[in-house]
Each structure stands twice: as structure tokens, then as C-alpha cells.
Amino acid sequence: MGTLRQITTQRSIFIRKMAPVEVETIPYDIMAPVKNLKVVDKAFELPLVTSAYTEIVSLASPLTPYVENTVTTITPMVEGGYNAIKTKVEENVMPHLPEGTAEALQSKMNGAVAHLTVAVEKVDSLACGGVDQLVEKIPALKEATPELVKNTKETLASYLNSATSFLA
């Protein structure tokens, strides 16, 4: 099991391996405030989450080349279809729209994105508070995973012994 820094680096490398995509209608910087949710970072501070993530990454690593090959194969087809549709819309639909429609739609979309960003940030803050409450109520979540498993087994055995003694 690696340190939190190693796992965060692994997570960043895994995320950065995605194929680049150009989106002309929604600039990336609009979504920047919601790209990195604080609750994810807070969850990764818990050893249980960190070890589960490490295990999932190690299980999924044999599939990564196949996924990358599939994405590499499909991406040009999707881009070609997108460009064809975009061209048709620009040639056949846009000239028939009333003047200012595109700007009005862009303005409404920007407003909707701003509202959504605020909502996501609020939910993120609530989720962070929920993680804090959960860790406060169950301090065992702060323990290293092997220690947590050991303590859980011991507690369960103790409860089972008490229950069998009571029922006997």
C-alpha cells in the first residue's frame, strides 16, 4: 500500500491519460470550480478509501491498455460524426435562426452553468461535512485497513461469544 501522496499521484496520472477532446461550446474554464471536489480529497485521507482505491487500480490495470486502444480507435469516428453534424447545423440551421439567438442561448447556458457550479459547490461542502461527521461517529475509519479488519473481527467474535453465552 502506498502513501497518500503516491496514491494521489497515481490517481492524477490515471486521470491525465484520457485522450484530449476539444469542445467548442462549453469552455473548460467554466467547469473549473467543480473539477476537483473537496469531498474526494477528504475521502482519500481515509486509509480505508485509499487502500480500496489502490486495490481497484491494481485490479483494473490489466484492462487499461484495452480501454486506451478502444478510446483511441473510437475517438476519430466520434470526432468525425460530431464535425459532420456541426457542419450541417452551421450550414442548414444557423442561417434560419433569428439574429441574436446563438448569443441568447450562450448567455442562458452560462447562467445555468453558474447556478450549477454554485449548487455543486454547496453539495460538495455538505458532503465534506458528512464525511467529517461519519469519521467523528466512527473513529475506526481513521485506522489503517489491516488494523480495522483485525478490530472488526475481534469485536464481532466478542459479540458472537456474548450472544451464544446469553442464548445458552
Coordinates of N, CA and C in Angstrom, one line a residue:
M1 N 0.8 -1.2 0.0 CA 0.0 0.0 0.0 C 0.9 1.2 0.0
G2 N 0.6 2.2 -0.8 CA 1.4 3.4 -0.9 C 0.9 4.5 0.0
T3 N 1.7 5.6 0.0 CA 1.3 6.7 0.8 C 0.2 7.5 0.1
L4 N -0.4 8.4 0.8 CA -1.4 9.2 0.2 C -0.9 10.0 -1.0
R5 N 0.3 10.5 -0.9 CA 0.9 11.3 -2.0 C 1.1 10.4 -3.2
Q6 N 1.6 9.1 -3.0 CA 1.8 8.2 -4.1 C 0.4 7.9 -4.8
I7 N -0.6 7.7 -4.0 CA -1.9 7.3 -4.5 C -2.5 8.5 -5.2
T8 N -2.4 9.7 -4.7 CA -2.9 10.9 -5.3 C -2.2 11.0 -6.7
T9 N -0.9 10.8 -6.7 CA -0.1 10.9 -7.9 C -0.6 9.8 -8.9
Q10 N -0.8 8.6 -8.5 CA -1.3 7.6 -9.3 C -2.7 8.0 -9.9
R11 N -3.6 8.5 -9.0 CA -4.9 8.9 -9.5 C -4.8 10.0 -10.5
S12 N -3.9 11.0 -10.3 CA -3.7 12.1 -11.3 C -3.2 11.5 -12.6
I13 N -2.2 10.6 -12.5 CA -1.7 10.0 -13.8 C -2.8 9.3 -14.5
F14 N -3.6 8.5 -13.8 CA -4.6 7.7 -14.4 C -5.6 8.7 -15.1
I15 N -6.0 9.8 -14.4 CA -6.9 10.7 -15.0 C -6.4 11.4 -16.2
R16 N -5.1 11.8 -16.1 CA -4.5 12.5 -17.2 C -4.2 11.7 -18.5
K17 N -4.4 10.4 -18.4 CA -4.1 9.6 -19.6 C -5.3 9.6 -20.6
M18 N -6.4 10.2 -20.2 CA -7.5 10.3 -21.1 C -7.1 11.0 -22.4
A19 N -7.8 10.6 -23.5 CA -7.5 11.3 -24.8 C -8.0 12.7 -24.7
P20 N -7.2 13.7 -25.3 CA -7.7 15.0 -25.3 C -8.9 15.2 -26.2
V21 N -9.8 16.1 -25.8 CA -11.0 16.3 -26.5 C -11.2 17.8 -26.6
E22 N -11.6 18.3 -27.8 CA -11.9 19.7 -27.9 C -13.4 20.0 -27.9
V23 N -13.9 20.8 -27.1 CA -15.3 21.2 -27.0 C -15.4 22.7 -27.3
E24 N -16.1 23.0 -28.3 CA -16.1 24.4 -28.7 C -17.3 25.2 -28.0
T25 N -18.3 24.5 -27.5 CA -19.5 25.2 -27.0 C -19.3 25.5 -25.5
I26 N -18.7 24.6 -24.7 CA -18.5 24.8 -23.3 C -17.0 24.9 -23.0
P27 N -16.5 26.1 -22.8 CA -15.0 26.1 -22.5 C -14.7 25.4 -21.2
Y28 N -13.5 24.8 -21.1 CA -13.2 24.1 -19.9 C -13.1 24.9 -18.7
D29 N -12.7 26.2 -18.8 CA -12.6 27.0 -17.6 C -13.9 27.3 -16.9
I30 N -15.0 27.1 -17.6 CA -16.3 27.3 -17.0 C -16.5 26.2 -15.9
M31 N -16.1 25.0 -16.2 CA -16.3 23.9 -15.3 C -15.2 23.8 -14.3
A32 N -14.2 24.6 -14.3 CA -13.0 24.5 -13.4 C -13.4 24.4 -11.9
P33 N -14.3 25.2 -11.4 CA -14.6 25.1 -10.0 C -15.1 23.8 -9.5
V34 N -15.7 23.0 -10.4 CA -16.2 21.7 -10.0 C -15.4 20.5 -10.4
K35 N -14.2 20.7 -11.0 CA -13.4 19.6 -11.5 C -12.9 18.8 -10.3
N36 N -12.4 19.5 -9.3 CA -11.8 18.8 -8.1 C -12.7 19.0 -6.9
L37 N -13.5 18.0 -6.6 CA -14.4 18.1 -5.5 C -13.6 17.9 -4.2
K38 N -13.8 18.7 -3.2 CA -13.1 18.6 -1.9 C -13.4 17.3 -1.2
V39 N -14.6 16.8 -1.4 CA -15.0 15.6 -0.7 C -14.2 14.4 -1.2
V40 N -13.8 14.4 -2.4 CA -12.9 13.3 -2.9 C -11.6 13.3 -2.2
D41 N -11.0 14.5 -2.1 CA -9.7 14.7 -1.4 C -9.9 14.2 0.1
K42 N -11.0 14.7 0.7 CA -11.2 14.3 2.1 C -11.4 12.8 2.3
A43 N -12.1 12.2 1.3 CA -12.3 10.7 1.4 C -10.9 10.0 1.2
F44 N -10.1 10.5 0.4 CA -8.8 9.9 0.1 C -7.8 10.1 1.3
E45 N -8.2 10.9 2.3 CA -7.4 11.0 3.5 C -7.7 9.8 4.4
L46 N -8.8 9.0 4.2 CA -9.1 7.8 5.0 C -8.3 6.6 4.5
P47 N -7.6 5.9 5.3 CA -6.9 4.7 4.9 C -7.7 3.7 4.2
L48 N -9.0 3.5 4.6 CA -9.9 2.6 4.0 C -10.1 2.9 2.6
V49 N -10.4 4.1 2.3 CA -10.7 4.5 0.9 C -9.4 4.4 0.1
T50 N -8.3 4.8 0.6 CA -7.0 4.8 -0.1 C -6.6 3.4 -0.5
S51 N -6.8 2.4 0.5 CA -6.4 1.0 0.2 C -7.4 0.4 -0.8
A52 N -8.7 0.8 -0.7 CA -9.7 0.3 -1.7 C -9.4 0.8 -3.1
Y53 N -9.0 2.1 -3.2 CA -8.7 2.6 -4.5 C -7.4 1.9 -5.1
T54 N -6.4 1.7 -4.2 CA -5.2 1.1 -4.7 C -5.5 -0.3 -5.2
E55 N -6.4 -1.0 -4.5 CA -6.8 -2.4 -4.9 C -7.5 -2.3 -6.2
I56 N -8.4 -1.4 -6.4 CA -9.2 -1.3 -7.7 C -8.3 -1.0 -8.8
V57 N -7.3 -0.1 -8.6 CA -6.4 0.3 -9.6 C -5.5 -0.9 -10.0
S58 N -5.1 -1.7 -9.1 CA -4.3 -2.9 -9.4 C -5.1 -3.9 -10.1
L59 N -6.4 -4.0 -9.8 CA -7.3 -5.0 -10.5 C -7.6 -4.5 -11.9
A60 N -7.7 -3.2 -12.1 CA -8.1 -2.7 -13.4 C -6.9 -2.5 -14.3
S61 N -5.7 -2.5 -13.8 CA -4.5 -2.2 -14.6 C -4.4 -3.1 -15.8
P62 N -4.7 -4.4 -15.7 CA -4.6 -5.2 -16.9 C -5.5 -4.8 -18.1
L63 N -6.6 -4.1 -17.7 CA -7.6 -3.7 -18.7 C -7.3 -2.4 -19.3
T64 N -6.4 -1.6 -18.7 CA -6.1 -0.3 -19.2 C -5.7 -0.2 -20.6
P65 N -4.8 -1.1 -21.1 CA -4.4 -1.0 -22.5 C -5.5 -1.2 -23.4
Y66 N -6.4 -2.1 -23.1 CA -7.6 -2.4 -24.0 C -8.5 -1.2 -24.0
V67 N -8.7 -0.5 -22.9 CA -9.6 0.6 -22.8 C -8.9 1.8 -23.6
E68 N -7.6 1.9 -23.5 CA -6.9 3.0 -24.2 C -7.0 2.7 -25.7
N69 N -6.8 1.5 -26.1 CA -6.9 1.1 -27.5 C -8.3 1.4 -28.1
T70 N -9.3 1.1 -27.3 CA -10.7 1.3 -27.7 C -11.0 2.8 -27.9
V71 N -10.5 3.6 -26.9 CA -10.8 5.0 -26.9 C -10.0 5.6 -28.1
T72 N -8.8 5.1 -28.4 CA -8.0 5.6 -29.5 C -8.7 5.3 -30.8
T73 N -9.3 4.1 -30.9 CA -10.0 3.7 -32.1 C -11.3 4.5 -32.3
I74 N -12.0 4.6 -31.3 CA -13.4 5.2 -31.4 C -13.3 6.8 -31.5
T75 N -12.3 7.4 -30.9 CA -12.3 8.9 -30.9 C -12.3 9.5 -32.3
P76 N -11.6 9.0 -33.3 CA -11.7 9.7 -34.6 C -13.1 9.5 -35.2
M77 N -13.7 8.4 -35.0 CA -15.1 8.2 -35.5 C -16.1 9.1 -34.9
V78 N -16.0 9.3 -33.6 CA -16.9 10.2 -32.9 C -16.6 11.6 -33.3
E79 N -15.3 12.0 -33.4 CA -15.0 13.4 -33.8 C -15.5 13.6 -35.2
G80 N -15.4 12.6 -36.1 CA -15.9 12.8 -37.5 C -17.4 13.0 -37.5
G81 N -18.1 12.2 -36.7 CA -19.5 12.4 -36.7 C -19.9 13.7 -36.1
Y82 N -19.2 14.1 -35.0 CA -19.5 15.4 -34.4 C -19.3 16.5 -35.4
N83 N -18.2 16.5 -36.1 CA -17.9 17.5 -37.1 C -18.9 17.6 -38.2
A84 N -19.3 16.4 -38.6 CA -20.3 16.4 -39.7 C -21.6 17.0 -39.3
I85 N -22.1 16.6 -38.1 CA -23.3 17.2 -37.5 C -23.1 18.7 -37.3
K86 N -22.0 19.1 -36.8 CA -21.8 20.6 -36.6 C -21.8 21.3 -37.9
T87 N -21.2 20.8 -38.9 CA -21.2 21.5 -40.2 C -22.6 21.6 -40.8
K88 N -23.4 20.5 -40.7 CA -24.8 20.5 -41.2 C -25.6 21.6 -40.4
V89 N -25.4 21.6 -39.1 CA -26.2 22.6 -38.3 C -25.7 24.0 -38.7
E90 N -24.4 24.3 -38.8 CA -24.0 25.6 -39.2 C -24.5 26.0 -40.6
E91 N -24.5 25.1 -41.5 CA -25.0 25.4 -42.9 C -26.5 25.5 -43.0
N92 N -27.2 24.6 -42.4 CA -28.6 24.4 -42.6 C -29.6 25.0 -41.6
V93 N -29.1 25.1 -40.3 CA -30.0 25.6 -39.2 C -29.6 27.0 -38.8
M94 N -28.4 27.3 -38.6 CA -28.0 28.6 -38.1 C -28.5 29.8 -39.0
P95 N -28.4 29.7 -40.3 CA -28.9 30.8 -41.1 C -30.4 31.1 -40.9
H96 N -31.1 30.1 -40.5 CA -32.6 30.3 -40.4 C -33.0 30.8 -39.0
L97 N -32.1 30.8 -38.1 CA -32.4 31.3 -36.7 C -32.5 32.8 -36.7
P98 N -33.4 33.4 -35.9 CA -33.4 34.9 -35.8 C -32.0 35.4 -35.2
E99 N -31.7 36.6 -35.6 CA -30.5 37.2 -35.2 C -30.4 37.3 -33.7
G100 N -29.2 36.9 -33.1 CA -29.0 37.0 -31.7 C -29.4 35.8 -30.9
T101 N -30.0 34.8 -31.6 CA -30.4 33.6 -30.9 C -29.2 32.8 -30.3
A102 N -28.1 32.7 -31.1 CA -27.0 32.0 -30.6 C -26.4 32.6 -29.4
E103 N -26.3 34.0 -29.4 CA -25.8 34.7 -28.2 C -26.7 34.6 -27.0
A104 N -28.0 34.6 -27.3 CA -29.0 34.4 -26.2 C -28.9 33.0 -25.6
L105 N -28.7 32.0 -26.4 CA -28.6 30.7 -25.9 C -27.3 30.5 -25.1
Q106 N -26.2 31.1 -25.6 CA -24.9 31.1 -24.9 C -25.0 31.8 -23.5
S107 N -25.7 32.9 -23.5 CA -25.9 33.6 -22.2 C -26.7 32.8 -21.2
K108 N -27.8 32.2 -21.7 CA -28.6 31.3 -20.8 C -27.8 30.1 -20.3
M109 N -27.0 29.6 -21.2 CA -26.2 28.4 -20.8 C -25.1 28.8 -19.8
N110 N -24.5 30.0 -20.0 CA -23.5 30.5 -19.0 C -24.2 30.7 -17.6
G111 N -25.4 31.2 -17.6 CA -26.2 31.4 -16.4 C -26.5 30.1 -15.7
A112 N -26.9 29.1 -16.5 CA -27.2 27.8 -16.0 C -26.0 27.1 -15.4
V113 N -24.8 27.3 -16.1 CA -23.6 26.7 -15.6 C -23.2 27.4 -14.3
A114 N -23.4 28.7 -14.2 CA -23.0 29.4 -12.9 C -23.9 28.8 -11.8
H115 N -25.2 28.7 -12.0 CA -26.1 28.1 -11.0 C -25.7 26.7 -10.6
L116 N -25.4 25.9 -11.6 CA -25.0 24.5 -11.4 C -23.7 24.5 -10.6
T117 N -22.7 25.3 -10.9 CA -21.5 25.4 -10.2 C -21.7 25.7 -8.7
V118 N -22.5 26.7 -8.5 CA -22.8 27.0 -7.1 C -23.5 25.9 -6.4
A119 N -24.4 25.2 -7.0 CA -25.1 24.1 -6.4 C -24.1 22.9 -6.1
V120 N -23.2 22.6 -7.1 CA -22.3 21.6 -6.9 C -21.3 21.9 -5.7
E121 N -20.9 23.1 -5.6 CA -20.0 23.6 -4.5 C -20.7 23.4 -3.2
K122 N -22.0 23.7 -3.1 CA -22.8 23.6 -1.9 C -22.9 22.1 -1.5
V123 N -23.2 21.3 -2.5 CA -23.3 19.8 -2.2 C -21.9 19.3 -1.8
D124 N -20.9 19.7 -2.4 CA -19.5 19.3 -2.0 C -19.2 19.7 -0.6
S125 N -19.6 20.9 -0.2 CA -19.4 21.3 1.2 C -20.2 20.4 2.2
L126 N -21.4 20.2 1.8 CA -22.3 19.3 2.6 C -21.7 17.9 2.7
A127 N -21.2 17.4 1.6 CA -20.6 16.1 1.6 C -19.4 16.0 2.5
C128 N -18.6 17.1 2.4 CA -17.4 17.2 3.3 C -17.8 17.1 4.8
G129 N -18.8 17.9 5.1 CA -19.3 17.8 6.5 C -19.8 16.5 6.8
G130 N -20.5 15.8 5.9 CA -20.9 14.4 6.2 C -19.8 13.5 6.4
V131 N -18.7 13.6 5.6 CA -17.6 12.7 5.9 C -17.0 13.0 7.2
D132 N -16.9 14.3 7.6 CA -16.4 14.6 8.9 C -17.2 14.0 10.0
Q133 N -18.5 14.1 9.9 CA -19.5 13.5 10.9 C -19.3 12.0 10.9
L134 N -19.2 11.4 9.8 CA -19.0 10.0 9.7 C -17.7 9.5 10.5
V135 N -16.7 10.2 10.2 CA -15.4 9.9 10.8 C -15.5 10.2 12.3
E136 N -16.2 11.2 12.7 CA -16.4 11.5 14.1 C -17.2 10.4 14.8
K137 N -18.2 9.9 14.2 CA -19.1 8.9 14.8 C -18.4 7.5 14.7
I138 N -17.5 7.3 13.7 CA -16.9 6.0 13.6 C -15.4 6.3 13.4
P139 N -14.7 6.5 14.6 CA -13.3 6.9 14.5 C -12.4 5.7 13.9
A140 N -12.9 4.5 13.9 CA -12.2 3.4 13.3 C -11.9 3.6 11.9
L141 N -12.6 4.5 11.2 CA -12.3 4.8 9.8 C -10.9 5.4 9.6
K142 N -10.4 6.0 10.7 CA -9.1 6.6 10.6 C -8.0 5.6 10.7
E143 N -8.3 4.4 11.1 CA -7.3 3.3 11.3 C -6.8 2.8 9.9
A144 N -5.6 2.3 9.9 CA -5.1 1.6 8.7 C -6.0 0.4 8.5
T145 N -6.2 0.0 7.2 CA -7.2 -1.0 6.9 C -6.9 -2.4 7.6
P146 N -5.6 -2.9 7.6 CA -5.4 -4.2 8.3 C -5.8 -4.1 9.8
E147 N -5.6 -3.0 10.4 CA -5.9 -2.8 11.8 C -7.4 -2.7 12.0
L148 N -8.1 -2.1 11.0 CA -9.6 -2.0 11.1 C -10.2 -3.4 10.9
V149 N -9.7 -4.2 10.0 CA -10.2 -5.5 9.8 C -10.0 -6.4 11.0
K150 N -8.8 -6.3 11.6 CA -8.5 -7.0 12.8 C -9.4 -6.6 14.0
N151 N -9.6 -5.3 14.2 CA -10.5 -4.9 15.3 C -11.9 -5.3 15.0
T152 N -12.4 -5.3 13.7 CA -13.7 -5.7 13.4 C -13.9 -7.2 13.7
K153 N -13.0 -8.0 13.3 CA -13.1 -9.4 13.6 C -13.1 -9.7 15.1
E154 N -12.3 -9.0 15.9 CA -12.2 -9.2 17.3 C -13.6 -8.8 17.9
T155 N -14.1 -7.6 17.5 CA -15.4 -7.1 18.0 C -16.5 -8.1 17.7
L156 N -16.5 -8.6 16.5 CA -17.6 -9.5 16.0 C -17.5 -10.8 16.8
A157 N -16.3 -11.3 17.0 CA -16.1 -12.5 17.8 C -16.6 -12.3 19.2
S158 N -16.3 -11.2 19.8 CA -16.8 -10.9 21.1 C -18.3 -10.8 21.2
Y159 N -18.9 -10.2 20.2 CA -20.4 -10.1 20.2 C -21.0 -11.5 20.0
L160 N -20.4 -12.3 19.2 CA -20.9 -13.7 18.9 C -20.8 -14.5 20.2
N161 N -19.6 -14.4 20.9 CA -19.4 -15.1 22.1 C -20.5 -14.7 23.2
S162 N -20.7 -13.4 23.3 CA -21.7 -12.9 24.2 C -23.1 -13.4 23.9
A163 N -23.4 -13.4 22.6 CA -24.8 -13.8 22.1 C -24.9 -15.3 22.4
T164 N -23.9 -16.1 22.1 CA -24.1 -17.6 22.3 C -24.1 -17.9 23.8
S165 N -23.4 -17.1 24.6 CA -23.5 -17.3 26.1 C -24.9 -16.9 26.6
F166 N -25.4 -15.9 26.1 CA -26.7 -15.4 26.5 C -27.8 -16.4 26.1
L167 N -27.7 -16.9 24.9 CA -28.7 -17.9 24.4 C -28.6 -19.3 25.0
A168 N -27.4 -19.6 25.5 CA -27.2 -21.0 26.1 C -27.8 -21.2 27.4

